[in-house]
Short mmCIF file of C-alpha atoms in Angstrom, two decimals:
data_model
loop_
_atom_site.label_atom_id
_atom_site.label_comp_id
_atom_site.label_asym_id
_atom_site.label_seq_id
_atom_site.Cartn_x
_atom_site.Cartn_y
_atom_site.Cartn_z
CA MET A 1 -7.73 12.81 -17.72
CA LYS A 2 -6.78 10.01 -15.35
CA LYS A 3 -3.60 9.39 -17.32
CA LEU A 4 -2.67 13.06 -17.30
CA VAL A 5 -3.16 13.45 -13.56
CA LEU A 6 -1.19 10.28 -12.85
CA LEU A 7 1.60 11.58 -15.04
CA LEU A 8 1.75 14.88 -13.16
CA PHE A 9 1.68 13.06 -9.85
CA ALA A 10 4.46 10.72 -10.89
CA LEU A 11 6.66 13.69 -11.77
CA THR A 12 6.70 14.86 -8.17
CA SER A 13 5.74 11.95 -5.94
CA MET A 14 7.63 8.82 -6.81
CA ASN A 15 7.59 5.63 -4.79
CA VAL A 16 5.11 6.42 -2.04
CA PHE A 17 2.11 4.55 -0.72
CA ALA A 18 2.72 1.27 -2.56
CA GLN A 19 0.07 -1.15 -1.37
CA LEU A 20 1.73 -4.54 -1.73
CA THR A 21 3.51 -4.50 1.61
CA ASN A 22 7.27 -4.93 1.64
CA GLY A 23 8.05 -8.31 3.17
CA SER A 24 4.91 -9.99 1.88
CA ILE A 25 4.79 -13.00 -0.42
CA ALA A 26 4.67 -12.14 -4.13
CA PRO A 27 1.76 -13.74 -6.01
CA ASN A 28 2.68 -16.06 -8.84
CA TRP A 29 1.87 -15.19 -12.45
CA THR A 30 2.27 -16.65 -15.93
CA LEU A 31 2.52 -14.16 -18.82
CA THR A 32 3.42 -14.30 -22.50
CA ASP A 33 5.97 -11.82 -23.83
CA LEU A 34 5.89 -9.98 -27.18
CA ASN A 35 7.85 -12.81 -28.82
CA GLY A 36 5.34 -15.45 -27.76
CA ASN A 37 7.47 -16.92 -24.96
CA VAL A 38 5.67 -17.95 -21.77
CA HIS A 39 7.20 -17.03 -18.42
CA THR A 40 6.15 -18.06 -14.89
CA LEU A 41 7.49 -16.10 -11.95
CA TYR A 42 7.95 -19.00 -9.55
CA ASP A 43 9.94 -20.98 -12.17
CA TYR A 44 12.65 -18.31 -12.03
CA LEU A 45 12.52 -18.00 -8.24
CA ASP A 46 12.85 -21.78 -7.86
CA GLN A 47 16.09 -21.53 -9.85
CA GLY A 48 17.47 -19.23 -7.15
CA LYS A 49 17.12 -16.07 -9.25
CA SER A 50 16.06 -12.68 -7.94
CA VAL A 51 13.46 -11.09 -10.20
CA VAL A 52 12.98 -7.40 -11.00
CA ILE A 53 9.62 -6.25 -12.40
CA ASP A 54 9.09 -2.80 -13.90
CA ILE A 55 5.37 -1.99 -14.13
CA SER A 56 5.05 1.09 -16.34
CA ALA A 57 2.83 2.68 -18.97
CA THR A 58 3.92 3.80 -22.42
CA TRP A 59 2.38 7.27 -21.92
CA CYS A 60 4.08 7.84 -18.55
CA GLY A 61 6.90 10.41 -18.71
CA PRO A 62 8.69 9.36 -15.50
CA CYS A 63 8.49 5.75 -16.69
CA TRP A 64 10.18 6.74 -19.96
CA ASN A 65 12.82 8.72 -18.11
CA TYR A 66 13.66 5.72 -15.93
CA HIS A 67 13.65 3.43 -18.95
CA GLY A 68 16.17 5.82 -20.52
CA THR A 69 18.62 5.36 -17.65
CA HIS A 70 19.08 1.75 -18.84
CA ALA A 71 19.33 0.65 -15.21
CA LEU A 72 17.30 -2.50 -15.84
CA LYS A 73 19.15 -3.20 -19.09
CA THR A 74 22.38 -3.06 -17.09
CA ILE A 75 20.96 -5.50 -14.55
CA TYR A 76 19.84 -7.86 -17.29
CA ASP A 77 23.08 -7.68 -19.28
CA SER A 78 25.30 -8.12 -16.22
CA TYR A 79 23.31 -10.54 -14.08
CA GLY A 80 20.74 -12.06 -16.44
CA PRO A 81 21.12 -15.15 -18.69
CA ALA A 82 24.10 -13.70 -20.57
CA GLY A 83 25.79 -12.53 -17.36
CA THR A 84 26.02 -14.22 -13.98
CA ASN A 85 22.55 -15.67 -14.53
CA ASP A 86 21.33 -15.08 -10.98
CA MET A 87 18.77 -12.39 -11.78
CA MET A 88 15.91 -11.84 -14.23
CA VAL A 89 14.18 -8.65 -15.41
CA PHE A 90 10.67 -8.16 -16.83
CA PHE A 91 8.74 -5.17 -18.14
CA VAL A 92 4.97 -5.24 -17.58
CA GLU A 93 2.77 -2.73 -19.39
CA GLY A 94 0.29 -1.71 -16.71
CA ASP A 95 -2.34 -0.03 -18.92
CA ALA A 96 -4.72 -2.59 -20.41
CA ALA A 97 -5.52 -0.24 -23.32
CA THR A 98 -1.92 -0.15 -24.61
CA THR A 99 -1.32 -1.51 -28.11
CA LEU A 100 1.78 -3.01 -29.71
CA ALA A 101 2.11 0.19 -31.72
CA ASP A 102 2.22 2.15 -28.44
CA LEU A 103 5.05 -0.04 -27.20
CA GLN A 104 6.86 0.43 -30.49
CA GLY A 105 6.49 4.19 -30.19
CA THR A 106 4.59 4.76 -33.41
CA THR A 107 1.57 6.46 -31.81
CA SER A 108 1.18 9.88 -30.25
CA ALA A 109 0.01 8.27 -27.01
CA SER A 110 3.46 6.79 -26.38
CA GLN A 111 6.59 8.41 -24.97
CA GLY A 112 8.78 6.49 -27.44
CA ASP A 113 9.99 3.09 -28.63
CA TRP A 114 10.07 0.79 -25.61
CA VAL A 115 10.93 -2.34 -27.58
CA THR A 116 14.07 -1.56 -29.59
CA GLY A 117 17.18 -2.06 -27.50
CA THR A 118 15.31 -3.74 -24.62
CA PRO A 119 16.86 -7.18 -24.14
CA TYR A 120 14.57 -8.44 -21.38
CA PRO A 121 11.00 -9.73 -21.92
CA ILE A 122 8.14 -7.26 -22.34
CA PHE A 123 4.58 -8.22 -21.39
CA ASN A 124 1.50 -6.40 -22.66
CA PRO A 125 -1.39 -8.00 -20.77
CA THR A 126 -4.84 -6.71 -21.63
CA GLY A 127 -8.33 -6.89 -20.17
CA THR A 128 -8.80 -9.16 -17.18
CA GLU A 129 -5.21 -10.38 -17.28
CA CYS A 130 -3.91 -6.84 -16.80
CA SER A 131 -6.48 -5.99 -14.11
CA THR A 132 -5.68 -9.16 -12.19
CA PHE A 133 -1.95 -8.46 -12.27
CA ASN A 134 -2.40 -4.86 -11.14
CA ASP A 135 -4.77 -5.89 -8.34
CA ASN A 136 -2.48 -8.67 -7.12
CA TYR A 137 0.51 -6.34 -7.05
CA GLY A 138 -1.29 -3.28 -5.67
CA ILE A 139 -0.35 -1.08 -8.61
CA ALA A 140 -1.49 2.45 -7.77
CA TYR A 141 1.01 4.45 -9.85
CA PHE A 142 3.62 4.09 -12.57
CA PRO A 143 6.43 3.23 -12.55
CA THR A 144 6.37 0.66 -9.78
CA VAL A 145 9.58 -1.37 -9.61
CA TYR A 146 9.65 -4.49 -7.45
CA LEU A 147 12.45 -6.83 -6.43
CA ILE A 148 11.37 -10.39 -5.59
CA CYS A 149 13.81 -12.67 -3.79
CA PRO A 150 13.95 -16.43 -4.46
CA ASP A 151 11.99 -17.03 -1.24
CA ARG A 152 9.05 -15.08 -2.77
CA ILE A 153 9.51 -12.03 -0.51
CA ILE A 154 8.83 -8.77 -2.34
CA THR A 155 10.26 -5.27 -1.88
CA GLU A 156 9.47 -2.11 -3.80
CA VAL A 157 12.91 -0.78 -4.74
CA GLY A 158 11.66 2.10 -6.88
CA SER A 159 13.23 3.85 -9.86
CA VAL A 160 16.81 3.52 -8.67
CA ALA A 161 20.22 2.85 -10.18
CA ALA A 162 21.39 -0.60 -11.20
CA THR A 163 23.95 -0.66 -8.40
CA THR A 164 21.22 -0.07 -5.81
CA ILE A 165 19.06 -2.86 -7.19
CA ARG A 166 22.01 -5.23 -7.32
CA ALA A 167 22.92 -4.41 -3.73
CA ALA A 168 19.36 -5.19 -2.66
CA ALA A 169 19.39 -8.47 -4.60
CA THR A 170 22.63 -9.60 -2.99
CA GLY A 171 20.82 -9.29 0.32
CA CYS A 172 18.28 -11.92 -0.72
CA PRO A 173 18.65 -15.21 1.15
CA ALA A 174 19.67 -18.28 -0.81
CA LEU A 175 17.13 -20.99 -1.45
CA SER A 176 16.26 -22.84 1.72
CA THR A 177 18.03 -26.12 2.48
CA THR A 178 15.85 -26.94 5.50
CA THR A 179 13.09 -29.53 5.74
CA ASN A 180 10.98 -28.45 8.72
CA ASP A 181 11.22 -24.68 9.01
CA ALA A 182 8.40 -22.33 10.03
CA LYS A 183 9.11 -18.61 9.59
CA ILE A 184 7.07 -15.82 11.17
CA LEU A 185 6.59 -13.09 8.56
CA SER A 186 4.67 -10.51 10.55
CA ILE A 187 2.44 -9.83 13.52
CA THR A 188 -0.76 -8.16 12.32
CA LYS A 189 -2.53 -8.02 15.71
CA PRO A 190 -2.41 -6.72 18.37
CA THR A 191 -0.80 -3.39 17.61
CA GLY A 192 -1.77 0.15 18.55
CA GLN A 193 -4.34 0.94 21.23
CA TYR A 194 -7.51 -0.97 22.12
CA CYS A 195 -10.59 0.29 23.98
CA THR A 196 -11.55 -3.22 25.08
CA THR A 197 -9.84 -5.52 27.56
CA SER A 198 -9.75 -8.38 25.05
CA VAL A 199 -7.59 -8.66 21.93
CA LEU A 200 -7.10 -11.27 19.21
CA PRO A 201 -3.46 -12.08 18.35
CA GLN A 202 -2.92 -12.75 14.64
CA ILE A 203 0.27 -13.57 12.75
CA LYS A 204 1.38 -14.41 9.22
CA ILE A 205 3.74 -17.32 8.74
CA GLN A 206 5.69 -18.80 5.84
CA ASN A 207 6.78 -22.39 5.26
CA TYR A 208 10.52 -22.11 4.73
CA GLY A 209 11.13 -25.86 4.67
CA SER A 210 10.85 -28.34 1.81
CA ALA A 211 8.28 -30.48 3.61
CA PRO A 212 4.66 -29.26 3.53
CA LEU A 213 3.93 -27.45 6.77
CA THR A 214 0.98 -29.17 8.42
CA SER A 215 1.39 -28.07 12.04
CA VAL A 216 3.26 -25.58 14.20
CA THR A 217 3.12 -24.27 17.77
CA ALA A 218 2.85 -20.52 18.38
CA THR A 219 3.69 -19.19 21.86
CA MET A 220 3.23 -15.63 23.08
CA THR A 221 5.33 -14.11 25.84
CA LEU A 222 3.46 -11.13 27.32
CA ASN A 223 5.45 -8.67 29.46
CA GLY A 224 7.95 -11.44 30.09
CA VAL A 225 5.38 -14.11 30.99
CA ALA A 226 4.87 -17.07 28.62
CA GLN A 227 1.23 -17.69 27.70
CA THR A 228 -0.48 -20.96 26.82
CA PRO A 229 0.92 -22.27 23.49
CA TYR A 230 -1.41 -22.50 20.51
CA ASN A 231 -1.20 -25.49 18.16
CA TRP A 232 -2.04 -24.69 14.54
CA THR A 233 -2.77 -27.21 11.81
CA GLY A 234 -3.09 -26.75 8.05
CA ASN A 235 -1.23 -27.51 4.84
CA VAL A 236 1.18 -24.97 3.38
CA ALA A 237 3.63 -25.64 0.54
CA GLN A 238 7.21 -24.37 0.65
CA TYR A 239 7.51 -20.55 0.56
CA GLN A 240 3.74 -20.14 0.75
CA GLY A 241 2.04 -18.49 3.69
CA ALA A 242 -0.86 -18.71 6.11
CA THR A 243 -2.56 -16.46 8.65
CA ILE A 244 -2.90 -17.80 12.20
CA SER A 245 -5.46 -16.40 14.63
CA MET A 246 -4.47 -17.32 18.18
CA PRO A 247 -6.84 -17.51 21.16
CA VAL A 248 -8.28 -14.24 22.41
CA MET A 249 -6.48 -12.61 25.34
CA SER A 250 -9.09 -11.34 27.78
CA SER A 251 -9.36 -9.41 31.08
CA LEU A 252 -6.34 -7.28 30.26
CA ALA A 253 -5.69 -4.35 32.58
CA ASP A 254 -5.20 -0.85 31.23
CA GLY A 255 -1.62 -0.12 30.27
CA ASN A 256 1.07 -0.85 27.71
CA TYR A 257 2.22 -4.35 26.81
CA ASN A 258 5.35 -5.66 25.15
CA TYR A 259 5.12 -9.13 23.70
CA SER A 260 6.76 -11.61 21.38
CA ILE A 261 5.37 -14.55 19.43
CA ALA A 262 7.61 -17.53 18.66
CA LEU A 263 7.06 -20.58 16.47
CA SER A 264 8.23 -24.09 17.31
CA ASN A 265 7.67 -27.77 16.51
CA PRO A 266 6.98 -27.51 12.75
CA ASN A 267 5.38 -30.80 11.70
CA GLY A 268 6.03 -32.03 15.24
CA ALA A 269 9.79 -31.85 14.69
CA THR A 270 12.63 -29.60 15.79
CA ASP A 271 12.74 -26.41 13.72
CA ASP A 272 15.74 -26.54 11.39
CA ASN A 273 16.26 -22.76 11.61
CA ALA A 274 15.37 -21.10 14.89
CA ALA A 275 16.65 -17.69 13.69
CA ASN A 276 13.41 -16.84 11.85
CA ASN A 277 10.96 -18.01 14.49
CA SER A 278 10.01 -14.94 16.53
CA LEU A 279 9.00 -11.28 16.36
CA THR A 280 8.32 -8.63 19.00
CA LYS A 281 5.67 -5.90 19.15
CA SER A 282 3.69 -3.78 21.59
CA PHE A 283 0.11 -2.60 22.16
CA GLY A 284 -1.94 -0.67 24.68
CA ILE A 285 -5.22 -1.15 26.53
CA ASN A 286 -7.37 1.90 27.34
CA SER A 287 -10.73 0.73 28.61
CA ASN A 288 -11.79 4.36 29.08
CA GLY A 289 -11.02 5.16 25.47
CA ALA A 290 -13.50 5.76 22.68
CA ASN A 291 -13.87 3.65 19.55
CA VAL A 292 -13.80 6.15 16.72
CA SER A 293 -14.88 4.89 13.30
CA ILE A 294 -13.18 5.92 10.07
CA ASP A 295 -15.64 5.38 7.23
CA VAL A 296 -14.09 5.49 3.76
CA LEU A 297 -16.43 5.86 0.79
CA SER A 298 -14.23 5.02 -2.18
CA ASP A 299 -14.51 6.03 -5.80
CA THR A 300 -13.97 3.61 -8.68
CA TYR A 301 -10.26 3.35 -7.82
CA PRO A 302 -10.30 2.18 -4.17
CA GLY A 303 -6.71 0.93 -4.18
CA GLU A 304 -5.40 4.48 -4.51
CA ILE A 305 -6.79 5.62 -1.13
CA SER A 306 -4.86 5.40 2.14
CA TRP A 307 -4.57 7.27 5.43
CA VAL A 308 -2.29 7.55 8.44
CA LEU A 309 -3.55 8.59 11.88
CA SER A 310 -1.12 10.11 14.36
CA GLN A 311 -0.89 12.17 17.52
CA ASN A 312 1.99 14.62 17.57
CA THR A 313 4.78 12.53 15.98
CA THR A 314 3.46 9.13 17.06
CA GLU A 315 1.75 7.04 14.36
CA LEU A 316 -1.30 5.31 15.84
CA ALA A 317 -3.03 3.58 12.94
CA THR A 318 -2.90 3.12 9.18
CA SER A 319 -5.55 2.15 6.67
CA SER A 320 -6.02 -1.28 5.22
CA LEU A 321 -5.94 -1.96 1.48
CA TYR A 322 -9.27 -0.85 0.02
CA THR A 323 -10.59 -3.12 -2.73
CA ALA A 324 -14.33 -2.36 -2.96
CA ALA A 325 -15.15 0.31 -5.55
CA SER A 326 -17.74 2.99 -4.72
CA ALA A 327 -18.41 1.34 -1.37
CA HIS A 328 -18.12 2.06 2.36
CA THR A 329 -15.31 0.43 4.36
CA ILE A 330 -15.39 1.15 8.10
CA GLU A 331 -12.40 0.72 10.40
CA SER A 332 -12.27 1.43 14.13
CA VAL A 333 -9.47 3.01 16.17
CA CYS A 334 -9.29 3.54 19.92
CA LEU A 335 -8.66 7.17 20.81
CA THR A 336 -8.64 9.13 24.06
CA PRO A 337 -11.57 11.52 24.62
CA GLY A 338 -10.54 15.14 25.04
CA GLN A 339 -7.42 14.78 22.90
CA CYS A 340 -6.63 15.85 19.34
CA TYR A 341 -5.23 13.89 16.43
CA THR A 342 -4.11 14.29 12.83
CA ILE A 343 -5.18 12.19 9.87
CA VAL A 344 -3.23 12.39 6.62
CA VAL A 345 -5.24 11.17 3.63
CA ASN A 346 -3.45 10.13 0.45
CA ASP A 347 -4.51 9.38 -3.09
CA ALA A 348 -1.74 7.58 -4.95
CA TYR A 349 -2.83 8.81 -8.39
CA GLY A 350 -2.87 12.39 -7.18
CA ASP A 351 -6.38 13.25 -8.38
CA GLY A 352 -8.33 12.69 -5.18
CA PHE A 353 -11.39 10.48 -5.16
CA PRO A 354 -14.33 12.58 -6.39
CA GLY A 355 -17.69 11.32 -5.24
CA GLY A 356 -16.08 9.68 -2.20
CA ASN A 357 -15.24 10.88 1.28
CA ILE A 358 -13.83 9.91 4.66
CA THR A 359 -16.10 10.41 7.67
CA ILE A 360 -14.73 10.18 11.21
CA LYS A 361 -17.42 9.49 13.81
CA LEU A 362 -17.76 8.93 17.53
CA GLY A 363 -20.88 6.82 17.83
CA SER A 364 -23.45 8.58 15.67
CA THR A 365 -21.74 11.96 16.00
CA VAL A 366 -19.71 13.12 13.02
CA ILE A 367 -16.37 14.56 14.12
CA THR A 368 -15.18 15.56 10.66
CA THR A 369 -15.73 14.74 7.01
CA ILE A 370 -13.02 14.92 4.35
CA LEU A 371 -14.38 15.18 0.83
CA GLY A 372 -12.56 13.13 -1.77
CA ASN A 373 -12.44 16.06 -4.17
CA SER A 374 -10.85 18.33 -1.54
CA LEU A 375 -7.41 16.81 -2.09
CA THR A 376 -5.13 15.89 -4.95
CA ASP A 377 -2.32 13.66 -3.69
CA THR A 378 -2.49 14.36 0.07
CA LYS A 379 -4.37 16.29 2.73
CA SER A 380 -3.76 16.68 6.48
CA VAL A 381 -6.70 17.31 8.84
CA ASP A 382 -6.62 17.91 12.60
CA PHE A 383 -9.57 16.79 14.71
CA CYS A 384 -10.44 16.26 18.35
CA VAL A 385 -12.47 13.58 20.13
CA ASN A 386 -15.09 15.15 22.37
CA GLY A 387 -17.94 14.08 24.59
CA VAL A 388 -16.90 10.91 26.41
CA GLY A 389 -15.47 10.66 29.93
CA MET A 390 -14.05 14.18 30.02
CA GLU A 391 -16.08 16.08 32.61
CA ASP A 392 -15.75 14.29 35.91
CA ASN A 393 -14.16 14.81 39.32
CA ALA A 394 -11.98 17.97 39.49
CA LEU A 395 -12.54 18.68 35.82
CA ASN A 396 -16.11 19.67 36.65
CA GLN A 397 -14.69 22.75 38.35
CA ILE A 398 -13.44 24.12 35.02
CA ASN A 399 -16.00 26.24 33.18
CA VAL A 400 -16.13 28.62 30.23
CA TYR A 401 -18.28 31.77 30.15
CA PRO A 402 -20.20 33.56 28.89
CA ASN A 403 -21.77 30.86 26.76
CA PRO A 404 -23.13 31.84 24.26
CA THR A 405 -20.35 34.39 23.84
CA ASN A 406 -19.96 37.45 21.64
CA GLY A 407 -16.20 36.89 21.36
CA ILE A 408 -14.21 37.03 24.63
CA LEU A 409 -14.37 33.72 26.47
CA THR A 410 -13.09 33.26 30.05
CA ILE A 411 -12.01 29.92 31.54
CA SER A 412 -12.51 29.55 35.30
CA ASN A 413 -10.29 27.69 37.77
CA VAL A 414 -7.20 27.57 35.54
CA ASN A 415 -3.95 29.54 35.66
CA ASN A 416 -1.97 29.22 32.43
CA ALA A 417 -3.79 26.53 30.51
CA LYS A 418 -3.21 25.62 26.90
CA ILE A 419 -6.41 26.45 25.03
CA LYS A 420 -7.44 25.10 21.64
CA VAL A 421 -10.58 26.18 19.81
CA MET A 422 -11.95 23.75 17.21
CA ASN A 423 -14.73 24.35 14.72
CA ALA A 424 -17.57 21.92 14.10
CA LEU A 425 -15.35 19.91 11.72
CA GLY A 426 -12.76 19.35 14.43
CA GLN A 427 -10.24 21.73 12.85
CA ILE A 428 -8.12 23.80 15.25
CA VAL A 429 -8.75 27.50 14.57
CA ILE A 430 -7.18 29.14 17.64
CA THR A 431 -4.36 28.13 20.00
CA GLU A 432 -3.73 30.26 23.12
CA ASN A 433 -2.13 30.07 26.56
CA GLY A 434 -3.82 31.63 29.58
CA ALA A 435 -7.30 31.82 31.08
CA SER A 436 -9.17 33.51 28.23
CA VAL A 437 -9.46 33.43 24.48
CA ASP A 438 -10.67 35.94 21.89
CA MET A 439 -13.01 34.34 19.35
CA SER A 440 -14.30 37.61 17.88
CA ASN A 441 -12.55 37.04 14.53
CA LEU A 442 -14.40 33.77 13.97
CA GLN A 443 -17.74 33.34 12.25
CA ASN A 444 -20.85 32.71 14.32
CA GLY A 445 -21.50 29.06 15.05
CA THR A 446 -20.71 26.10 17.31
CA TYR A 447 -17.15 25.55 18.55
CA PHE A 448 -15.36 23.22 20.94
CA VAL A 449 -12.87 24.67 23.40
CA GLN A 450 -10.24 22.26 24.70
CA ILE A 451 -8.47 23.21 27.95
CA ILE A 452 -5.24 21.42 28.91
CA GLU A 453 -3.64 22.04 32.32
CA ASN A 454 -1.44 19.76 34.45
CA GLU A 455 -2.09 16.91 32.01
CA ASN A 456 -5.84 17.25 32.59
CA VAL A 457 -7.95 17.72 29.48
CA ILE A 458 -11.52 18.97 29.19
CA THR A 459 -13.55 20.04 26.19
CA LYS A 460 -16.53 22.42 26.28
CA LYS A 461 -19.03 23.24 23.57
CA VAL A 462 -19.39 26.99 23.01
CA ILE A 463 -21.82 29.00 20.89
CA LEU A 464 -20.40 32.13 19.25
CA ASN A 465 -23.08 34.73 18.53
CA LYS A 466 -21.66 38.20 17.85
#
């Protein structure tokens, strides 16, 4: 059943929600092909070759369709060992249960003969070897097609034409000729909004020089003001990476911050390539915000689950990579009380995650719960954050009555407010403008009425009892 659902999903939803982040460092592997030849990824990268990996399954229709375009055969013939010899192509069978007969197309479980006419190496890892490869490369669907540059940086190119892959490969940097060269790959923190006045900066770096990277200085410039430099020490081989946690920034005032982090003094020397030393990001501090928890209970395929949280068209937070099967993983996001948000939940295999769920909570109060079996590939849910810091000062003058109500609800001390009615799950069920709202078509129960006027927001709990 899992195979069938994945197949149907792949027919309509190619190349979304890959979980090995573009721009990250590709893990090394050593695999043996069908002819008994042993191949190691980094051996090819160290020769200056770009490597294309097609992770597919013999039963996967879209995989077979892409295989039939001969895009990767064209890459191999033109730019592989018999061509310009600056690229390499591999096929990895991603289903550990696949047999040689499946690859040869002699079983009903296979889409056809994958071996005949394929000039590049085919791997059929099984058991732990297959699971390890899929975990390391975040394989959540087939086909997944990656391009890996000689500097180990990976990009999911997808099931595209040979010309597109070649164009991407020509954009790969040549092998480094520097000795002392620290590259900043990404800034992981801070980003988004924080409810506290203290944040922990965290970056990922890569050693781009031939000498082992044993020290580097990281300096943050915050809203144009340089902060105290941080001196990191470690031991990182060429093209490998490390995560640096810088000192906590504390006593930050509410507001938005722009910042950059720059690297310098690799191994106590001048950096041989200053062009890859810095990145810029932004974050916000809202000490009056509310820390809302997003609790994901996974099924036995945690790597398939992801979510994106946004407000209007602004993306606020995204999920991490889930690795624990049938377990709770809790992440916290800082949201503004009295405002509404949208969470889009995705399952990369397109069959949901039965037995699991996502629960969004403010303290011990459940805002909404999304059942894993209520979606296939994706589901969007609106919810609102209620109950903290919303009813003070002039906002106390706004009231709703009668409460309980038999249907018609009046809002006092407003003129033409925007009114949203949410059910107990945080879903918006009515949107109106004015000073009253008709709830008579709703079922009896508890609702939250959000009133927005002149940028002020207040939320009231209302009981409907017709």
